[in-house]
Amino acid sequence: MSDLGIFIDESGDVGSNSEFYLITMILHDQASSIEQQEQKLCYELDLLDAHPEEAVHSGPIVRKEDEWKDVDLEKRRKVFFKMFSFMRLSPISYKTFSVRKRECADRFALRGRLANELGSFLRDNLAFFQGFESVIVYYDNGQALVTDLINTVLCAYLTNVDVRKIAPSEYRLSQAADMVCTLELMREKSENGAGMSKSELIFFESRRRLSKVFLKTLKGLEFPKS
């Protein structure tokens, strides 16, 4: 029996600064190596002079923020696509839980909603998770809400869970979870009638291209993969 790696990231916050709150889990059977895909990504990032040893944070690439604020559009698009290709070619799947925060009265209701959705997912797929010798959860402890859900709901349903605090720069699949959160947030906004921001429209060119090139392909990685 092999081990299952679960890489977790979130988008949004429990306050009023975001409309949606998302949690993404990247699922990776660690018997299936991603070394070849990682080496290819690092080589391609090196060719782009994009610091392959550092974490690729998708949101700032799209919005031209933080370390990407002085990087031109063409290079940012190339880096984003290289990371997306790495994710698409790796033997992984993902599950995203999304809540529109205005449907929750407060942060406690938000926590309860996410706990119910995570619990239902684990319960419905218990046979899959029990097929592994152990489950290793990787998270950067970025938000207390997510850490709480890991230590309560996830650990309540699964045995032999090893929770590890990491830095995103250490694991490409942690960065993949970040990218899924970025894209699934855009899917949520699109499906709920929210327009693309100026920076998103510049980066992806149009909603149609975003859907055709990225969101449709991403859907094929959703657990369980067809």
mmCIF file of C-alpha atoms in Angstrom, residues 8-24 59-60 63 96-102 107 110 114 139-147 177-178 180-186 188-189:
data_model
loop_
_atom_site.group_PDB
_atom_site.id
_atom_site.type_symbol
_atom_site.label_atom_id
_atom_site.label_comp_id
_atom_site.label_asym_id
_atom_site.label_seq_id
_atom_site.Cartn_x
_atom_site.Cartn_y
_atom_site.Cartn_z
ATOM 1 C CA ILE A 8 -4.178 22.128 0.813
ATOM 2 C CA ASP A 9 -4.571 25.795 0.024
ATOM 3 C CA GLU A 10 -7.347 28.360 0.436
ATOM 4 C CA SER A 11 -8.659 31.509 -1.210
ATOM 5 C CA GLY A 12 -10.511 34.232 0.660
ATOM 6 C CA ASP A 13 -10.817 35.068 4.342
ATOM 7 C CA VAL A 14 -13.367 34.865 7.140
ATOM 8 C CA GLY A 15 -13.877 38.642 7.124
ATOM 9 C CA SER A 16 -15.503 40.932 4.591
ATOM 10 C CA ASN A 17 -12.617 41.218 2.137
ATOM 11 C CA SER A 18 -13.812 38.483 -0.225
ATOM 12 C CA GLU A 19 -17.119 37.234 -1.600
ATOM 13 C CA PHE A 20 -16.160 33.547 -1.724
ATOM 14 C CA TYR A 21 -14.167 31.232 0.500
ATOM 15 C CA LEU A 22 -12.516 28.255 -1.199
ATOM 16 C CA ILE A 23 -10.472 25.330 0.059
ATOM 17 C CA THR A 24 -8.659 23.103 -2.432
ATOM 18 C CA GLY A 59 -2.862 35.177 -8.067
ATOM 19 C CA PRO A 60 0.003 37.703 -8.074
ATOM 20 C CA ARG A 63 -2.851 40.591 -10.961
ATOM 21 C CA THR A 96 -12.443 22.282 -4.172
ATOM 22 C CA PHE A 97 -15.006 23.321 -1.559
ATOM 23 C CA SER A 98 -16.519 26.738 -2.219
ATOM 24 C CA VAL A 99 -18.887 28.836 -0.134
ATOM 25 C CA ARG A 100 -20.457 32.177 -0.977
ATOM 26 C CA LYS A 101 -19.962 33.959 2.308
ATOM 27 C CA ARG A 102 -23.134 36.009 2.204
ATOM 28 C CA ARG A 107 -17.694 32.912 10.586
ATOM 29 C CA LEU A 110 -18.993 29.459 7.434
ATOM 30 C CA LEU A 114 -17.230 23.869 5.170
ATOM 31 C CA TYR A 139 -0.435 22.865 4.667
ATOM 32 C CA ASP A 140 1.315 26.125 5.478
ATOM 33 C CA ASN A 141 -0.976 26.918 8.450
ATOM 34 C CA GLY A 142 -1.961 30.101 6.642
ATOM 35 C CA GLN A 143 -5.432 30.377 8.161
ATOM 36 C CA ALA A 144 -6.706 29.091 11.490
ATOM 37 C CA LEU A 145 -10.018 27.989 9.953
ATOM 38 C CA VAL A 146 -8.308 25.571 7.568
ATOM 39 C CA THR A 147 -5.970 24.261 10.261
ATOM 40 C CA ALA A 177 -3.343 23.842 -4.995
ATOM 41 C CA ASP A 178 -2.825 27.611 -5.051
ATOM 42 C CA VAL A 180 -6.554 25.583 -8.555
ATOM 43 C CA CYS A 181 -7.896 28.017 -5.950
ATOM 44 C CA THR A 182 -7.166 30.929 -8.293
ATOM 45 C CA LEU A 183 -8.915 29.309 -11.251
ATOM 46 C CA GLU A 184 -11.853 27.890 -9.295
ATOM 47 C CA LEU A 185 -12.464 31.329 -7.787
ATOM 48 C CA MET A 186 -12.690 32.712 -11.301
ATOM 49 C CA GLU A 188 -17.282 30.806 -9.218
ATOM 50 C CA LYS A 189 -17.322 34.476 -10.126
#
